[in-house]
């Protein structure tokens, strides 16, 4: 927003890397993407220089915003100033993983050894930092990640008893810092444990992404009370957050526009450039569903009706020469370009 003081938010540079990866996932335009590779290297190098002997990020300059939640210091998570923020360290891992995928893609496309080496360096750095966060911050007594290294909390007078947030554990799941077999149980704890610093509606984008990753999409539609309240209050745009001081028109809480399509209708890009699609609806107690998703070649249309407990019928239409898969109750239907009937008992 407008500000008379300079606001530099390093963590948003990491989200910028993630956004370039989003573009790569949904749009086919290599020339456009190629120009951002030097910038990605610069951003990741800035953070790499701040990794200290622990393998986690040390003290960070500027304003390391994460969420306007009460448990953070003016939006910043514990450890950004004195060092060893588990959350920002995992934000860094998340961006490194995505950068590694982008650089691998261009290395193969252009037979470019330097880009291939960078991709490998990003992957190795991600692995080192991921391990460091798990080894230093895993609070086995509580069964989840703490926001600071467990043996360091005494040095931070503010955090004598240790501190835990939904945010850090969400990113523990999204980066696989938490072992795969433990992720679903952790996700359940994150949703249940009232002692955790909670996400506000902006950060719930990542909460829902983590639920999707562990296969808990069905619970999504029952978690929209904040947005339903906005409708009841007569709002026609999304408000900034579930806190008192707010803007009534803010893009960062608009995640339902995305998750209705990617979780409820379950329409997802199955390869770079959205060349193919995977459709895996999570309808919970919805009886029927109609969705239209824009695509560079036209639109993807999904119209579905439940039939008894297990069955589903409807039509799916794919644009251009797009192919894909439809998943329902452990069954797979292979999709071809154009319109097709879905009939599963």
Short mmCIF file of C-alpha atoms in Angstrom, two decimals:
data_model
loop_
_atom_site.label_atom_id
_atom_site.label_comp_id
_atom_site.label_asym_id
_atom_site.label_seq_id
_atom_site.Cartn_x
_atom_site.Cartn_y
_atom_site.Cartn_z
CA UNK A 1 0.00 0.00 0.00
CA UNK A 2 1.04 3.69 -0.16
CA UNK A 3 3.79 4.37 2.37
CA UNK A 4 6.05 7.29 3.21
CA UNK A 5 8.69 4.93 4.63
CA UNK A 6 10.56 2.51 2.35
CA UNK A 7 9.14 -1.00 2.75
CA UNK A 8 11.46 -3.76 1.59
CA UNK A 9 10.03 -7.25 2.18
CA UNK A 10 12.66 -9.92 1.37
CA UNK A 11 10.22 -12.83 1.91
CA UNK A 12 8.03 -11.45 -0.90
CA UNK A 13 11.01 -11.90 -3.25
CA UNK A 14 10.73 -15.63 -2.49
CA UNK A 15 7.01 -15.54 -3.29
CA UNK A 16 7.95 -13.84 -6.58
CA UNK A 17 10.03 -16.92 -7.47
CA UNK A 18 6.99 -19.07 -6.65
CA UNK A 19 4.83 -16.87 -8.92
CA UNK A 20 7.18 -17.39 -11.86
CA UNK A 21 6.83 -21.13 -11.26
CA UNK A 22 3.02 -20.68 -11.22
CA UNK A 23 3.23 -19.01 -14.64
CA UNK A 24 5.37 -21.92 -15.88
CA UNK A 25 2.69 -24.33 -14.63
CA UNK A 26 -0.26 -22.60 -16.32
CA UNK A 27 1.10 -20.87 -19.42
CA UNK A 28 3.43 -21.87 -22.25
CA UNK A 29 5.77 -18.96 -22.97
CA UNK A 30 9.44 -19.85 -22.64
CA UNK A 31 10.73 -16.55 -24.04
CA UNK A 32 8.81 -14.62 -21.40
CA UNK A 33 10.00 -16.89 -18.57
CA UNK A 34 13.65 -17.00 -19.64
CA UNK A 35 14.20 -13.31 -18.80
CA UNK A 36 13.51 -13.95 -15.09
CA UNK A 37 16.22 -16.57 -14.51
CA UNK A 38 18.99 -14.04 -13.64
CA UNK A 39 16.65 -12.31 -11.16
CA UNK A 40 15.82 -15.64 -9.52
CA UNK A 41 19.55 -16.35 -9.10
CA UNK A 42 20.06 -12.94 -7.48
CA UNK A 43 17.17 -13.35 -5.03
CA UNK A 44 18.26 -16.83 -3.97
CA UNK A 45 21.90 -15.70 -3.64
CA UNK A 46 20.80 -12.90 -1.25
CA UNK A 47 19.27 -15.50 1.06
CA UNK A 48 22.09 -18.02 0.61
CA UNK A 49 24.57 -15.43 1.91
CA UNK A 50 22.50 -15.26 5.10
CA UNK A 51 22.60 -18.99 5.85
CA UNK A 52 24.80 -19.43 8.91
CA UNK A 53 26.64 -22.36 10.56
CA UNK A 54 23.31 -23.97 11.58
CA UNK A 55 22.16 -24.39 7.97
CA UNK A 56 19.19 -22.09 8.69
CA UNK A 57 18.84 -18.42 7.81
CA UNK A 58 20.61 -16.09 10.26
CA UNK A 59 19.48 -12.51 10.99
CA UNK A 60 17.62 -10.84 8.11
CA UNK A 61 17.47 -7.14 7.29
CA UNK A 62 14.39 -5.17 6.35
CA UNK A 63 10.76 -6.11 7.01
CA UNK A 64 10.28 -9.86 6.88
CA UNK A 65 6.51 -9.96 6.81
CA UNK A 66 4.66 -13.28 7.04
CA UNK A 67 1.10 -12.61 8.30
CA UNK A 68 -0.77 -9.97 10.34
CA UNK A 69 -1.52 -12.47 13.06
CA UNK A 70 -1.42 -11.55 16.77
CA UNK A 71 1.38 -13.98 17.63
CA UNK A 72 3.90 -12.41 15.23
CA UNK A 73 5.78 -9.15 15.91
CA UNK A 74 4.15 -6.60 13.60
CA UNK A 75 3.62 -9.27 10.95
CA UNK A 76 7.10 -10.82 11.28
CA UNK A 77 7.64 -14.37 12.60
CA UNK A 78 10.04 -15.15 15.49
CA UNK A 79 13.70 -15.35 14.48
CA UNK A 80 13.85 -12.93 11.57
CA UNK A 81 15.88 -10.36 13.50
CA UNK A 82 18.08 -12.52 15.73
CA UNK A 83 18.19 -15.40 13.26
CA UNK A 84 16.84 -18.91 12.72
CA UNK A 85 13.24 -18.31 11.67
CA UNK A 86 11.93 -21.76 10.76
CA UNK A 87 9.19 -20.20 8.64
CA UNK A 88 11.38 -17.97 6.44
CA UNK A 89 13.97 -20.76 6.16
CA UNK A 90 11.21 -23.02 4.80
CA UNK A 91 9.88 -20.24 2.51
CA UNK A 92 13.42 -20.24 1.10
CA UNK A 93 13.39 -24.05 0.65
CA UNK A 94 10.01 -23.83 -1.12
CA UNK A 95 11.38 -21.22 -3.58
CA UNK A 96 14.62 -23.21 -4.11
CA UNK A 97 12.63 -26.32 -5.07
CA UNK A 98 10.63 -24.35 -7.63
CA UNK A 99 13.69 -22.58 -9.00
CA UNK A 100 15.45 -25.93 -9.36
CA UNK A 101 12.56 -27.23 -11.48
CA UNK A 102 12.60 -24.11 -13.69
CA UNK A 103 16.37 -24.20 -14.19
CA UNK A 104 16.29 -27.94 -14.97
CA UNK A 105 13.62 -27.28 -17.62
CA UNK A 106 15.69 -24.58 -19.36
CA UNK A 107 18.93 -26.54 -18.96
CA UNK A 108 17.38 -29.45 -20.91
CA UNK A 109 15.68 -27.16 -23.45
CA UNK A 110 18.88 -25.29 -24.24
CA UNK A 111 21.42 -28.02 -23.44
CA UNK A 112 22.90 -25.50 -21.01
CA UNK A 113 25.34 -27.00 -18.51
CA UNK A 114 25.55 -23.86 -16.35
CA UNK A 115 21.77 -23.80 -15.79
CA UNK A 116 21.86 -27.51 -14.99
CA UNK A 117 24.55 -26.91 -12.37
CA UNK A 118 22.52 -24.07 -10.84
CA UNK A 119 19.48 -26.35 -10.65
CA UNK A 120 21.57 -28.92 -8.78
CA UNK A 121 22.96 -26.28 -6.40
CA UNK A 122 19.42 -25.07 -5.62
CA UNK A 123 18.28 -28.64 -4.96
CA UNK A 124 21.24 -29.34 -2.66
CA UNK A 125 20.79 -26.07 -0.75
CA UNK A 126 17.08 -26.84 -0.31
CA UNK A 127 17.98 -30.24 1.11
CA UNK A 128 20.54 -28.82 3.55
CA UNK A 129 18.17 -26.15 4.88
CA UNK A 130 15.20 -28.52 5.00
CA UNK A 131 17.22 -30.96 7.14
CA UNK A 132 18.54 -28.20 9.39
CA UNK A 133 15.01 -26.93 10.13
CA UNK A 134 13.80 -30.45 10.97
CA UNK A 135 16.84 -31.33 13.11
CA UNK A 136 16.86 -28.06 15.07
CA UNK A 137 13.17 -27.12 15.27
CA UNK A 138 11.30 -30.41 15.55
CA UNK A 139 9.61 -30.38 18.95
CA UNK A 140 9.06 -34.09 19.51
CA UNK A 141 7.15 -33.46 22.75
CA UNK A 142 4.53 -31.54 20.80
CA UNK A 143 4.86 -33.56 17.60
CA UNK A 144 5.40 -30.52 15.39
CA UNK A 145 7.89 -27.88 14.31
CA UNK A 146 8.66 -24.97 16.62
CA UNK A 147 9.22 -21.54 15.07
CA UNK A 148 12.74 -21.35 16.50
CA UNK A 149 15.38 -24.01 17.20
CA UNK A 150 14.20 -25.85 20.30
CA UNK A 151 17.43 -25.34 22.28
CA UNK A 152 17.55 -21.62 21.44
CA UNK A 153 14.21 -20.46 22.81
CA UNK A 154 15.79 -19.65 26.18
CA UNK A 155 17.97 -17.02 24.51
CA UNK A 156 14.90 -15.22 23.14
CA UNK A 157 13.41 -13.69 26.29
CA UNK A 158 10.06 -13.31 24.51
CA UNK A 159 9.77 -17.00 23.71
CA UNK A 160 10.67 -18.78 26.96
CA UNK A 161 8.21 -21.63 26.51
CA UNK A 162 8.84 -22.18 22.81
CA UNK A 163 6.47 -20.98 20.14
CA UNK A 164 4.54 -22.86 17.49
CA UNK A 165 2.54 -21.57 14.54
CA UNK A 166 0.23 -23.02 11.93
CA UNK A 167 2.40 -21.23 9.37
CA UNK A 168 5.67 -23.06 10.02
CA UNK A 169 4.02 -26.48 10.13
CA UNK A 170 2.10 -25.79 6.92
CA UNK A 171 5.42 -25.05 5.21
CA UNK A 172 6.94 -28.11 6.90
CA UNK A 173 4.34 -30.11 4.94
CA UNK A 174 4.62 -28.15 1.67
CA UNK A 175 8.43 -28.52 1.58
CA UNK A 176 8.54 -32.14 2.86
CA UNK A 177 10.68 -31.02 5.81
CA UNK A 178 8.20 -33.22 7.70
CA UNK A 179 8.50 -36.88 6.63
CA UNK A 180 5.72 -37.88 4.19
CA UNK A 181 4.25 -40.52 6.51
CA UNK A 182 3.77 -37.95 9.30
CA UNK A 183 2.21 -35.17 7.21
CA UNK A 184 -1.48 -36.08 7.44
CA UNK A 185 -1.39 -36.48 11.23
CA UNK A 186 0.47 -33.18 11.53
CA UNK A 187 -2.12 -31.47 9.32
CA UNK A 188 -4.89 -32.71 11.62
CA UNK A 189 -3.00 -31.33 14.64
CA UNK A 190 -2.47 -27.99 12.88
CA UNK A 191 -6.23 -27.68 12.35
CA UNK A 192 -7.12 -28.83 15.88
CA UNK A 193 -4.50 -27.31 18.19
CA UNK A 194 -5.80 -23.98 19.52
CA UNK A 195 -2.45 -23.06 21.12
CA UNK A 196 -0.81 -22.48 17.72
CA UNK A 197 -0.43 -18.98 16.28
CA UNK A 198 -3.27 -19.03 13.74
CA UNK A 199 -3.19 -18.03 10.09
CA UNK A 200 -5.32 -15.11 8.96
CA UNK A 201 -7.29 -15.45 5.72
CA UNK A 202 -4.37 -14.30 3.55
CA UNK A 203 -2.11 -17.14 4.69
CA UNK A 204 -4.91 -19.70 4.57
CA UNK A 205 -4.07 -20.07 0.88
CA UNK A 206 -1.09 -22.15 2.06
CA UNK A 207 -3.16 -23.89 4.75
CA UNK A 208 -5.51 -25.14 2.01
CA UNK A 209 -2.58 -26.09 -0.25
CA UNK A 210 -1.16 -28.21 2.59
CA UNK A 211 -4.58 -29.85 3.18
CA UNK A 212 -4.70 -30.69 -0.51
CA UNK A 213 -1.18 -32.14 -0.42
CA UNK A 214 -2.14 -34.61 2.34
CA UNK A 215 -5.46 -35.57 0.71
CA UNK A 216 -7.84 -33.61 2.97
CA UNK A 217 -9.57 -31.64 0.19
CA UNK A 218 -13.01 -32.86 1.29
CA UNK A 219 -12.80 -30.68 4.41
CA UNK A 220 -12.24 -27.47 2.45
CA UNK A 221 -15.87 -26.43 1.90
CA UNK A 222 -16.59 -26.56 5.65
CA UNK A 223 -13.81 -24.03 6.34
CA UNK A 224 -15.19 -21.01 4.50
CA UNK A 225 -17.02 -19.33 7.40
CA UNK A 226 -14.86 -16.18 7.25
CA UNK A 227 -15.74 -15.65 3.60
CA UNK A 228 -19.40 -16.50 4.20
CA UNK A 229 -19.44 -13.80 6.87
CA UNK A 230 -18.24 -11.26 4.30
CA UNK A 231 -21.21 -12.14 2.09
CA UNK A 232 -23.58 -11.84 5.05
CA UNK A 233 -22.10 -8.39 5.76
CA UNK A 234 -23.02 -7.32 2.24
CA UNK A 235 -19.47 -7.13 0.91
CA UNK A 236 -18.99 -7.59 -2.84
CA UNK A 237 -15.18 -7.79 -2.62
CA UNK A 238 -12.90 -9.68 -0.22
CA UNK A 239 -11.72 -7.93 2.92
CA UNK A 240 -8.08 -7.87 3.94
CA UNK A 241 -8.27 -10.09 6.99
CA UNK A 242 -10.19 -11.39 9.95
CA UNK A 243 -8.88 -8.57 12.13
CA UNK A 244 -10.29 -5.22 13.15
CA UNK A 245 -8.39 -2.70 11.01
CA UNK A 246 -9.01 -3.72 7.46
CA UNK A 247 -9.49 -2.82 3.86
CA UNK A 248 -12.75 -4.13 2.38
CA UNK A 249 -11.17 -4.77 -0.99
CA UNK A 250 -8.04 -6.91 -0.94
CA UNK A 251 -6.80 -9.45 -3.46
CA UNK A 252 -4.76 -11.53 -1.05
CA UNK A 253 -7.80 -13.11 0.60
CA UNK A 254 -9.36 -14.12 -2.73
CA UNK A 255 -8.05 -17.70 -2.58
CA UNK A 256 -11.55 -19.28 -2.84
CA UNK A 257 -11.63 -18.12 -6.47
CA UNK A 258 -8.64 -20.41 -7.03
CA UNK A 259 -9.52 -23.26 -4.66
CA UNK A 260 -13.11 -23.67 -5.88
CA UNK A 261 -11.52 -24.56 -9.22
CA UNK A 262 -8.45 -26.51 -8.05
CA UNK A 263 -9.84 -28.28 -4.97
CA UNK A 264 -13.64 -28.47 -5.19
CA UNK A 265 -13.79 -28.94 -8.97
CA UNK A 266 -10.26 -30.38 -8.71
CA UNK A 267 -9.02 -29.00 -12.06
CA UNK A 268 -5.21 -28.89 -12.07
CA UNK A 269 -2.42 -28.46 -14.59
CA UNK A 270 -0.76 -31.86 -14.99
CA UNK A 271 2.41 -30.65 -16.72
CA UNK A 272 4.25 -27.39 -17.46
CA UNK A 273 2.33 -24.98 -19.70
CA UNK A 274 -0.99 -26.65 -18.71
CA UNK A 275 -0.58 -28.99 -21.70
CA UNK A 276 -2.64 -31.67 -19.94
CA UNK A 277 -5.08 -31.68 -17.04
CA UNK A 278 -5.88 -33.76 -13.98
CA UNK A 279 -9.42 -33.42 -12.63
CA UNK A 280 -9.95 -34.76 -9.12
CA UNK A 281 -13.12 -33.24 -7.56
CA UNK A 282 -13.56 -32.95 -3.78
CA UNK A 283 -17.29 -32.32 -3.50
CA UNK A 284 -17.76 -33.10 0.19
CA UNK A 285 -21.57 -32.95 0.62
CA UNK A 286 -22.26 -31.07 -2.64
CA UNK A 287 -24.74 -32.90 -4.85
CA UNK A 288 -23.68 -31.26 -8.09
CA UNK A 289 -21.01 -29.02 -9.49
CA UNK A 290 -20.46 -26.84 -12.55
CA UNK A 291 -17.11 -25.20 -13.23
CA UNK A 292 -15.46 -23.34 -16.09
CA UNK A 293 -11.73 -22.71 -16.04
CA UNK A 294 -9.97 -20.51 -18.60
CA UNK A 295 -7.11 -22.06 -20.55
CA UNK A 296 -4.85 -20.60 -23.28
CA UNK A 297 -6.66 -22.84 -25.84
CA UNK A 298 -10.19 -22.03 -24.65
CA UNK A 299 -12.03 -23.25 -21.56
CA UNK A 300 -12.14 -26.43 -19.50
CA UNK A 301 -15.75 -27.20 -18.56
CA UNK A 302 -16.83 -29.62 -15.86
CA UNK A 303 -20.43 -30.49 -15.03
CA UNK A 304 -20.96 -33.29 -12.49
CA UNK A 305 -23.81 -34.85 -10.50
CA UNK A 306 -23.48 -37.29 -7.60
CA UNK A 307 -25.22 -40.63 -7.98
CA UNK A 308 -25.79 -42.40 -4.68
CA UNK A 309 -22.77 -42.74 -2.41
CA UNK A 310 -20.07 -43.70 -4.88
CA UNK A 311 -21.38 -42.81 -8.34
CA UNK A 312 -20.97 -39.71 -10.46
CA UNK A 313 -22.23 -38.67 -13.90
CA UNK A 314 -21.72 -35.62 -16.09
CA UNK A 315 -19.73 -34.12 -18.92
CA UNK A 316 -16.19 -32.79 -19.21
CA UNK A 317 -15.04 -30.67 -22.12
CA UNK A 318 -11.36 -29.99 -22.90
CA UNK A 319 -10.19 -27.29 -25.35
CA UNK A 320 -7.80 -27.62 -28.30
CA UNK A 321 -5.88 -30.90 -28.35
CA UNK A 322 -5.74 -31.18 -24.55
CA UNK A 323 -5.82 -34.60 -22.89
CA UNK A 324 -6.05 -35.53 -19.24
CA UNK A 325 -7.35 -37.77 -16.48
CA UNK A 326 -10.45 -37.71 -14.30
CA UNK A 327 -10.10 -39.32 -10.86
CA UNK A 328 -13.00 -40.42 -8.66
CA UNK A 329 -13.01 -42.98 -5.84
CA UNK A 330 -9.81 -44.74 -6.96
CA UNK A 331 -11.13 -44.91 -10.55
CA UNK A 332 -9.47 -43.16 -13.49
CA UNK A 333 -11.13 -42.03 -16.72
CA UNK A 334 -8.80 -40.94 -19.55
CA UNK A 335 -9.95 -37.68 -21.11
CA UNK A 336 -9.62 -36.66 -24.76
CA UNK A 337 -10.00 -33.29 -26.51
CA UNK A 338 -13.59 -32.03 -26.82
CA UNK A 339 -16.65 -33.14 -24.87
CA UNK A 340 -17.13 -36.52 -23.15
CA UNK A 341 -19.57 -38.21 -20.81
CA UNK A 342 -18.57 -39.33 -17.33
CA UNK A 343 -20.50 -42.28 -15.90
CA UNK A 344 -19.16 -44.05 -12.82
CA UNK A 345 -21.40 -46.23 -10.66
#
